[in-house]
CSV table of C-alpha atoms and ligand atoms in Angstrom, one decimal:
chain,number,residue,atom,x,y,z
A,6,MET,CA,-4.3,15.4,-15.1
A,7,LEU,CA,-2.0,13.9,-12.6
A,8,GLU,CA,0.6,16.2,-11.0
A,9,THR,CA,3.8,14.3,-11.2
A,10,PRO,CA,6.0,13.3,-9.5
A,11,LEU,CA,3.3,12.1,-7.2
A,12,ALA,CA,3.6,13.1,-3.5
A,13,ILE,CA,3.2,10.3,-0.9
A,14,VAL,CA,0.3,10.9,1.5
A,15,HIS,CA,1.2,10.5,5.1
A,16,TYR,CA,-0.8,9.3,8.1
A,17,PRO,CA,-3.3,10.5,9.3
A,18,ASP,CA,-4.6,11.7,6.0
A,19,PRO,CA,-8.2,10.4,5.9
A,20,VAL,CA,-7.8,9.0,2.3
A,21,LEU,CA,-5.7,6.2,4.0
A,22,ARG,CA,-8.8,5.0,6.0
A,23,ARG,CA,-11.2,5.0,3.1
A,24,ARG,CA,-12.2,1.9,1.1
A,25,ALA,CA,-10.8,2.4,-2.4
A,26,GLU,CA,-13.1,2.1,-5.4
A,27,GLU,CA,-13.0,-0.8,-7.8
A,28,ILE,CA,-11.5,0.1,-11.3
A,29,THR,CA,-14.1,-0.7,-13.9
A,30,GLU,CA,-12.4,0.7,-16.9
A,31,ILE,CA,-8.7,0.6,-17.7
A,32,ASP,CA,-8.0,3.8,-19.6
A,33,ASP,CA,-5.1,6.1,-20.3
A,34,GLU,CA,-5.6,7.7,-16.9
A,35,THR,CA,-5.2,4.3,-15.2
A,36,ARG,CA,-2.0,3.7,-17.2
A,37,GLU,CA,-0.6,7.1,-16.3
A,38,LEU,CA,-1.4,6.6,-12.7
A,39,ALA,CA,0.3,3.2,-12.7
A,40,ALA,CA,3.5,4.6,-14.3
A,41,ALA,CA,3.6,7.5,-11.9
A,42,MET,CA,3.0,5.2,-8.9
A,43,ILE,CA,6.0,3.0,-9.9
A,44,GLU,CA,8.1,6.2,-10.2
A,45,ALA,CA,7.0,7.4,-6.8
A,46,MET,CA,7.6,4.0,-5.2
A,47,VAL,CA,11.1,3.6,-6.7
A,48,ASN,CA,12.1,7.2,-5.8
A,49,SER,CA,11.0,6.6,-2.2
A,50,ASP,CA,12.9,3.3,-2.0
A,51,GLY,CA,9.7,1.4,-1.5
A,52,ILE,CA,8.8,-2.1,-2.5
A,53,GLY,CA,5.0,-1.6,-2.7
A,54,LEU,CA,2.6,1.3,-3.1
A,55,ALA,CA,-1.2,1.5,-3.1
A,56,ALA,CA,-3.1,4.3,-4.9
A,57,PRO,CA,-4.6,5.8,-1.7
A,58,GLN,CA,-1.0,6.5,-0.7
A,59,VAL,CA,-0.8,9.0,-3.5
A,60,GLY,CA,-4.3,10.4,-2.6
A,61,VAL,CA,-6.2,8.4,-5.2
A,62,SER,CA,-9.0,6.2,-3.7
A,63,ARG,CA,-8.9,3.5,-6.4
A,64,ARG,CA,-8.0,-0.2,-6.3
A,65,ILE,CA,-4.6,-0.3,-7.9
A,66,ILE,CA,-1.2,-1.3,-6.4
A,67,VAL,CA,2.3,-1.5,-7.7
A,68,LEU,CA,5.1,-3.6,-6.2
A,69,SER,CA,8.7,-4.4,-6.7
A,70,PRO,CA,10.4,-6.8,-4.3
A,71,THR,CA,13.8,-5.5,-5.3
A,72,GLY,CA,12.8,-1.8,-5.3
A,73,GLN,CA,13.9,-1.6,-8.9
A,74,ALA,CA,11.7,-0.2,-11.6
A,75,ALA,CA,12.6,-3.1,-13.9
A,76,ASP,CA,11.0,-5.5,-11.4
A,77,ALA,CA,7.9,-3.5,-10.8
A,78,SER,CA,4.4,-4.9,-11.5
A,79,VAL,CA,1.0,-3.3,-11.6
A,80,HIS,CA,-2.1,-5.0,-10.1
A,81,ILE,CA,-5.6,-3.7,-10.7
A,82,ASN,CA,-8.4,-4.7,-8.3
A,83,PRO,CA,-6.1,-7.1,-6.5
A,84,ARG,CA,-7.7,-9.6,-4.1
A,85,ILE,CA,-6.6,-12.4,-1.9
A,86,VAL,CA,-8.7,-15.5,-2.8
A,87,GLU,CA,-7.0,-18.0,-0.5
A,88,SER,CA,-4.4,-17.8,2.3
A,89,GLY,CA,-2.6,-20.5,4.2
A,90,GLY,CA,0.6,-21.8,5.7
A,91,ASP,CA,1.9,-20.6,9.0
A,92,GLU,CA,1.1,-17.3,10.6
A,93,VAL,CA,4.5,-15.5,10.3
A,94,GLU,CA,6.0,-12.5,12.1
A,95,PHE,CA,7.8,-9.9,9.9
A,96,GLU,CA,8.8,-6.3,10.6
A,97,GLU,CA,7.0,-4.0,8.2
A,98,GLY,CA,7.4,-0.3,7.4
A,99,CYS,CA,5.2,1.9,5.2
A,100,LEU,CA,5.9,4.9,3.0
A,101,SER,CA,2.8,6.7,4.6
A,102,PHE,CA,4.3,6.2,8.1
A,103,PRO,CA,7.9,7.5,7.9
A,104,GLU,CA,10.1,6.0,10.6
A,105,VAL,CA,7.4,3.7,12.0
A,106,ARG,CA,8.2,0.0,12.0
A,107,GLY,CA,6.6,-2.9,13.8
A,108,ILE,CA,6.0,-6.6,13.7
A,109,VAL,CA,2.9,-7.7,11.8
A,110,VAL,CA,1.7,-11.3,11.8
A,111,ARG,CA,0.2,-12.5,8.5
A,112,PRO,CA,-0.3,-15.9,6.7
A,113,GLU,CA,2.8,-17.1,4.9
A,114,HIS,CA,1.1,-18.0,1.6
A,115,VAL,CA,-1.6,-16.2,-0.3
A,116,THR,CA,-3.2,-16.8,-3.6
A,117,ALA,CA,-3.9,-13.4,-5.3
A,118,GLU,CA,-5.9,-12.4,-8.3
A,119,TRP,CA,-5.8,-9.2,-10.2
A,120,GLU,CA,-6.2,-7.6,-13.6
A,121,ASP,CA,-3.2,-6.2,-15.5
A,122,LEU,CA,-3.2,-3.0,-17.6
A,123,GLU,CA,-4.7,-4.9,-20.6
A,124,GLY,CA,-7.5,-6.1,-18.4
A,125,ARG,CA,-6.4,-9.7,-18.4
A,126,THR,CA,-7.0,-11.6,-15.1
A,127,PHE,CA,-4.1,-13.3,-13.4
A,128,ARG,CA,-3.9,-15.6,-10.4
A,129,ALA,CA,-0.7,-16.4,-8.5
A,130,GLU,CA,0.2,-18.4,-5.5
A,131,THR,CA,2.7,-16.3,-3.6
A,132,GLU,CA,4.8,-16.7,-0.5
A,133,GLY,CA,7.5,-14.8,1.5
A,134,LEU,CA,8.1,-11.1,0.7
A,135,ILE,CA,5.6,-11.0,-2.3
A,136,ALA,CA,2.8,-12.5,-0.2
A,137,ARG,CA,3.6,-9.9,2.5
A,138,ILE,CA,3.5,-7.0,0.1
A,139,PHE,CA,0.2,-8.1,-1.5
A,140,GLN,CA,-1.4,-8.3,2.0
A,141,HIS,CA,0.0,-5.0,3.2
A,142,GLU,CA,-1.0,-3.2,0.0
A,143,ILE,CA,-4.5,-4.7,-0.2
A,144,ASP,CA,-5.0,-3.6,3.4
A,145,HIS,CA,-4.4,-0.1,2.1
A,146,LEU,CA,-7.2,-0.5,-0.5
A,147,ASP,CA,-9.5,-1.5,2.4
A,148,GLY,CA,-8.5,1.5,4.5
A,149,ILE,CA,-6.6,-0.7,7.0
A,150,LEU,CA,-3.5,0.9,8.5
A,151,PHE,CA,-0.7,-1.5,9.3
A,152,VAL,CA,-0.1,0.0,12.8
A,153,THR,CA,-3.6,-1.4,13.8
A,154,ARG,CA,-2.0,-4.9,13.3
A,155,PHE,CA,0.9,-4.2,15.6
A,156,GLY,CA,1.1,-6.0,19.0
A,157,PRO,CA,0.8,-4.0,22.2
A,158,ALA,CA,4.5,-3.3,22.6
A,159,ASP,CA,5.0,-2.1,19.0
A,160,LYS,CA,1.8,0.0,19.3
A,161,LEU,CA,3.2,1.6,22.4
A,162,GLN,CA,6.5,2.2,20.8
A,163,ALA,CA,5.0,3.8,17.7
A,164,LYS,CA,2.8,6.1,19.7
A,165,ARG,CA,5.1,9.1,20.0
A,166,ARG,CA,6.0,9.0,16.3
A,167,LEU,CA,2.3,8.8,15.3
A,168,LYS,CA,1.6,11.8,17.5
A,169,LYS,CA,4.4,13.7,15.6
A,170,LEU,CA,2.9,12.7,12.2
A,171,GLU,CA,-0.5,13.9,13.4
A,172,GLU,CA,1.0,17.3,14.4
A,173,GLU,CA,2.7,17.6,11.0
A,174,PHE,CA,-0.5,16.8,9.2
A,175,ALA,CA,-2.4,19.4,11.2
A,176,VAL,CA,0.2,22.1,10.3
A,177,ARG,CA,0.0,21.2,6.6
A,178,ALA,CA,-3.8,21.2,6.7
A,179,ALA,CA,-3.9,24.6,8.3
A,180,ARG,CA,-1.7,25.9,5.5
A,181,ARG,CA,-4.1,24.7,2.8
B,223,CO,CO1,2.0,0.9,3.4
């Protein structure tokens, strides 16, 4: 049983660095997880959320480019099958890294594939913000932290804040 509302896991929780597992069976638990993830994303004013960010190491993401529940979509086993266009700079944030922001360079266009909650396979050519969210969230499923994609200046600027998050994590871990 899921404990809802789901709590967002913060850096440096090790679940964020793990490669999440493929979902082979879409069952009630998957559907409950998806609904709870949408709720957690919307409540946190996020536009994307990956299951490892709620402590579940499985390949499912939710996104909503407007941040509204009505625009949210669920993507199971999402993968980038093609990318192209210019490499573009964009400032990203992440719910697992409160107050950390930095420029990440990514391809402008990606073609993504995924399954929906009925197990149907979809493919879409995306660009702009949606392409950005897909890439950021799929990175989470592969255990890739967005700060590792920062340039040297943003890495340096994030350093103190990351140190603070590491200290907060150590305090919480000691309490458990
Ligand atoms: Co993120």
